[in-house]
PDB file of C-alpha atoms in Angstrom:
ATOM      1  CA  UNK A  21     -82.830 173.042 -70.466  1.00 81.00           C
ATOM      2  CA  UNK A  22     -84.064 169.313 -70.566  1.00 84.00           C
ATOM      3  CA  UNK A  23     -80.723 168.249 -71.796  1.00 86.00           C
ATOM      4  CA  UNK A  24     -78.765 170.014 -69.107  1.00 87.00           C
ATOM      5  CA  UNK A  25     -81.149 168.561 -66.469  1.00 89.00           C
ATOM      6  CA  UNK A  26     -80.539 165.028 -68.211  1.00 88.00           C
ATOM      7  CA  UNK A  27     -76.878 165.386 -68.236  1.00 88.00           C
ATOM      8  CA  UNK A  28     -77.090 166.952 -64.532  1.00 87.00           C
ATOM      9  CA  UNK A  29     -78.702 163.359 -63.460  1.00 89.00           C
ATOM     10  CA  UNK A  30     -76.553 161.261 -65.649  1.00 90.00           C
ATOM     11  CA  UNK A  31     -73.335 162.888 -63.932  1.00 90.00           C
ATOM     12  CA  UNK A  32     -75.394 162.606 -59.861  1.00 88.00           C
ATOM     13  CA  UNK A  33     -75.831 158.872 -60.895  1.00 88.00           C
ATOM     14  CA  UNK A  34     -72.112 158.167 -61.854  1.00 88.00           C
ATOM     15  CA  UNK A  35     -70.575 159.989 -58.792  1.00 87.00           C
ATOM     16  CA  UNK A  36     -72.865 158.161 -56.722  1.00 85.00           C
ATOM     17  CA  UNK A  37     -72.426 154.624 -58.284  1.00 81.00           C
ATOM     18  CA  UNK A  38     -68.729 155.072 -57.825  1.00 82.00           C
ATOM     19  CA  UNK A  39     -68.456 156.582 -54.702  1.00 78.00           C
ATOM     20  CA  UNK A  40     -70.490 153.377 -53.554  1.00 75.00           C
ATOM     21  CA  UNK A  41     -68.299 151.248 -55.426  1.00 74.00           C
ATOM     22  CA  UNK A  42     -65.155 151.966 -54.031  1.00 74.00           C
ATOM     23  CA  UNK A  43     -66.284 152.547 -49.918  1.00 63.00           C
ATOM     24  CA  UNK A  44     -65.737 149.281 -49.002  1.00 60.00           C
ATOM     25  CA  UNK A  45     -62.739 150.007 -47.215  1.00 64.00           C
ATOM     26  CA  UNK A  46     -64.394 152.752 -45.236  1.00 62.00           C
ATOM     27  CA  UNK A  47     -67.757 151.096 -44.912  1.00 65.00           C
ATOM     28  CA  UNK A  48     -66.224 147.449 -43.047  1.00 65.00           C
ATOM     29  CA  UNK A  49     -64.457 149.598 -40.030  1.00 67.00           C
ATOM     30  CA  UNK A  50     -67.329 149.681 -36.797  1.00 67.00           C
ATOM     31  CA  UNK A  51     -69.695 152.815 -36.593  1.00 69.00           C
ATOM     32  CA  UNK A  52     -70.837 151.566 -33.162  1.00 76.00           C
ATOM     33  CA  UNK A  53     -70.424 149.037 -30.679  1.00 77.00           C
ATOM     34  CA  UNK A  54     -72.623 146.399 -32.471  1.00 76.00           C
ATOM     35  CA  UNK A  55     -70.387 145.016 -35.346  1.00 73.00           C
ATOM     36  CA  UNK A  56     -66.629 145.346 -33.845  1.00 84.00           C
ATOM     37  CA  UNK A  57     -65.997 142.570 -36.276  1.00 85.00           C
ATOM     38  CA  UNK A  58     -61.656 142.833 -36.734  1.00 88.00           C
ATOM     39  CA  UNK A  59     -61.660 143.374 -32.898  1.00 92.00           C
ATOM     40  CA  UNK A  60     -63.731 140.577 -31.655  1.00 93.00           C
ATOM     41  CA  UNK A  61     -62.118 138.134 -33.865  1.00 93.00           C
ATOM     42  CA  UNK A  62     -58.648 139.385 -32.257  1.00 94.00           C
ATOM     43  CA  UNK A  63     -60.361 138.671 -29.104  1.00 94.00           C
ATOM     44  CA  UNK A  64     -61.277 135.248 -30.037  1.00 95.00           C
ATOM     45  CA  UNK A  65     -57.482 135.052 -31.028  1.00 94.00           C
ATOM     46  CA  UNK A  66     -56.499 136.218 -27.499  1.00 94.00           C
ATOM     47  CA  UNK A  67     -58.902 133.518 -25.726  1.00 93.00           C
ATOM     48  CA  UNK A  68     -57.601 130.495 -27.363  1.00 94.00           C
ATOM     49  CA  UNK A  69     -54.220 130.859 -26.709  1.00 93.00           C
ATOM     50  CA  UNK A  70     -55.502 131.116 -23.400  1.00 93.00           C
ATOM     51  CA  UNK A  71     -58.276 127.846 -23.942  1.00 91.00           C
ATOM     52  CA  UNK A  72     -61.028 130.175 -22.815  1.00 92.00           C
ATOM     53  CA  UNK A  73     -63.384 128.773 -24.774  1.00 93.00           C
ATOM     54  CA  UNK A  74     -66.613 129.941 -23.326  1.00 94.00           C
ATOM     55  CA  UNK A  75     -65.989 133.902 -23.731  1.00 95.00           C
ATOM     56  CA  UNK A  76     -63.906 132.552 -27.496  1.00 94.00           C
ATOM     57  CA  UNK A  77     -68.123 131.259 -27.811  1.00 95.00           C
ATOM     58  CA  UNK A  78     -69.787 133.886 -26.787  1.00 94.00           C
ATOM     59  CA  UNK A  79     -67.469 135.869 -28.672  1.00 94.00           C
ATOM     60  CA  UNK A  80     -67.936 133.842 -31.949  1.00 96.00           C
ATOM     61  CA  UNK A  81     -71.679 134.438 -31.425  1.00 95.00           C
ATOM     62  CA  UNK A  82     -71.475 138.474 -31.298  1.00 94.00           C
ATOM     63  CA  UNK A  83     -68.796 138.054 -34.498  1.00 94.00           C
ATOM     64  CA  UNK A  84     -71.809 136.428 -36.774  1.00 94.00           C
ATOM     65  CA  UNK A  85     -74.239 139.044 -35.229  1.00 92.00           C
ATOM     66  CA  UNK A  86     -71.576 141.787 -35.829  1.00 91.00           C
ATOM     67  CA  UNK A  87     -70.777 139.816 -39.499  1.00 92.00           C
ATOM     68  CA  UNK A  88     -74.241 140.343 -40.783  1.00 92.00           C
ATOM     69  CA  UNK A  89     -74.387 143.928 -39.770  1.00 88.00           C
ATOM     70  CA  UNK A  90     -71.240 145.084 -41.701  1.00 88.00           C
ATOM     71  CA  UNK A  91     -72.392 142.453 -44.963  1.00 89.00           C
ATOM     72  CA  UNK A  92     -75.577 145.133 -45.117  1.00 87.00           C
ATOM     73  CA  UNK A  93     -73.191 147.733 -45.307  1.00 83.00           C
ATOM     74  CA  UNK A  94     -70.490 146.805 -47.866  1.00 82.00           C
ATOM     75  CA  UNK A  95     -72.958 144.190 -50.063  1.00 81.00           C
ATOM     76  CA  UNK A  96     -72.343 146.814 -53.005  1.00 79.00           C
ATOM     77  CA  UNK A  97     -68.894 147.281 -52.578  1.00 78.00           C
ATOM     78  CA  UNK A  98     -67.721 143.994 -52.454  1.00 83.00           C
ATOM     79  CA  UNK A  99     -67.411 141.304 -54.575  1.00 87.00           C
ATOM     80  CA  UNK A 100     -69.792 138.524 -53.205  1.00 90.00           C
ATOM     81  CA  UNK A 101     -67.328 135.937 -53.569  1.00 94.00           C
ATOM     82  CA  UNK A 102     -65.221 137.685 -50.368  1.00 91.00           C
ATOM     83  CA  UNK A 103     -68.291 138.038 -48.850  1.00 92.00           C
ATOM     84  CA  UNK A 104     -69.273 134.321 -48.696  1.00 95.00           C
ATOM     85  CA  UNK A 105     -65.166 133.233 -47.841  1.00 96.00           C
ATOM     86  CA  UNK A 106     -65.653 135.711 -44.982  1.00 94.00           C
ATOM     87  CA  UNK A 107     -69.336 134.176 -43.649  1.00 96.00           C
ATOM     88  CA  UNK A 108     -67.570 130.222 -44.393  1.00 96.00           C
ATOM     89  CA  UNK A 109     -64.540 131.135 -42.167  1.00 97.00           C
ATOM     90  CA  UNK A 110     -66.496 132.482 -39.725  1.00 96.00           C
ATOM     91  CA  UNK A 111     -69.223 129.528 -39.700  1.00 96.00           C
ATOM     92  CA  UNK A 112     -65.516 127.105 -39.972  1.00 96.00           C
ATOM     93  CA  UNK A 113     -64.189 129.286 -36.496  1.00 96.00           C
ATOM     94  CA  UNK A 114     -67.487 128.804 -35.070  1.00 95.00           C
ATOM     95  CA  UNK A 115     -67.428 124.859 -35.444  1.00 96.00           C
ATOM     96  CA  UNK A 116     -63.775 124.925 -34.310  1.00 95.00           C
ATOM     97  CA  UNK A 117     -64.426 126.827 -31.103  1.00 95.00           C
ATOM     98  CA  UNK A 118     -67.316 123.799 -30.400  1.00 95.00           C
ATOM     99  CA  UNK A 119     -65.268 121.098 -31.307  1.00 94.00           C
ATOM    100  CA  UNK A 120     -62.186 123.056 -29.175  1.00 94.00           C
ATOM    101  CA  UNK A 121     -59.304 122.527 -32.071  1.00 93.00           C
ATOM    102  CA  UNK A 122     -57.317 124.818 -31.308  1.00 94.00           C
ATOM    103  CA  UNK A 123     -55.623 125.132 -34.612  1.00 94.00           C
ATOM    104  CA  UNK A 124     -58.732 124.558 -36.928  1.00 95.00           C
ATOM    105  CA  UNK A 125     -60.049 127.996 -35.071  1.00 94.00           C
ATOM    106  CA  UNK A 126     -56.210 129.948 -35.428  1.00 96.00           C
ATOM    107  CA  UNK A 127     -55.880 128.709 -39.163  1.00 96.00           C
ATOM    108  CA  UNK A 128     -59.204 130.422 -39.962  1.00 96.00           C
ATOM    109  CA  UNK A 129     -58.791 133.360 -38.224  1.00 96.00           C
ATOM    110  CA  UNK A 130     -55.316 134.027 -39.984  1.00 96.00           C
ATOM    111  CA  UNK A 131     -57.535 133.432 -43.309  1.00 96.00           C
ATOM    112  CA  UNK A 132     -59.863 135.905 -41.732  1.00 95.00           C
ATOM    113  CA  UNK A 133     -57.322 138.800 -41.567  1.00 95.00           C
ATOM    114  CA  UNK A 134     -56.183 138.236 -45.106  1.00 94.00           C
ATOM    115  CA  UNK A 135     -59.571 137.947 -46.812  1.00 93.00           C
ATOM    116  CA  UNK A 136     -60.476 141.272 -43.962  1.00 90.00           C
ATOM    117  CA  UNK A 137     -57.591 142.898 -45.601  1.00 89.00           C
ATOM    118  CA  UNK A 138     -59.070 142.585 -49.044  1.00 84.00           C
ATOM    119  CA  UNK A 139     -62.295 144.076 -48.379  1.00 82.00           C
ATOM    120  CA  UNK A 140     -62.654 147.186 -50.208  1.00 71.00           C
ATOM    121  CA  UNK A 141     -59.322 146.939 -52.546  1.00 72.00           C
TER     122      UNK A 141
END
């Protein structure tokens, strides 16, 4: 009996280890309206094309809110090194939007998707 409860908790820990291991890729899409990450940064996108750069500011603001919200989520199913590329391009749009270079802020967001598409693979 104590060996079958043993192996019982040995096999609950290993299906949940792994099943928290590999839901990054579930865990970075939005649950709620507080961390639309991938869609606020295609907003920023949208505003500098247009030089809006007060909403592409206030929209850089809600994307490092929104940034540390989703980081909580996928911390342990992610390597860390993505996870600090992701918060430096962020911090790297965030100066470009203040400084309003246009190009700095699209160069990092294109880095954005492609690191965005690595989460969780």
């Amino acid at each position: 009996m104590k060996r079958m409860i043993t192996i019982g908790i040995t096999i609950v820990f290993l299906v949940v280890s792994i099943s928290i291991m590999i839901s990054g890729q579930w865990l970075k899409n939005s649950f709620h309206e507080n961390d639309q990450l991938f869609e606020t940064v295609q907003s920023i996108e949208s505003d500098i094309k247009k030089e809006n750069w007060v909403q592409a500011e206030n929209d850089i603001d809600y994307v490092t809110t929104a940034w540390r919200l989703v980081v909580n989520r996928i911390q342990f199913s992610v390597e860390r090194e993505l996870i600090n590329e992701i918060t430096t391009t962020i911090y790297y749009m965030k100066g470009g939007i203040q400084a309003r270079d246009r190009s700095v802020v699209q160069q990092n967001i294109a880095y954005f998707y492609i690191l965005w598409e690595g989460v969780g693979k």
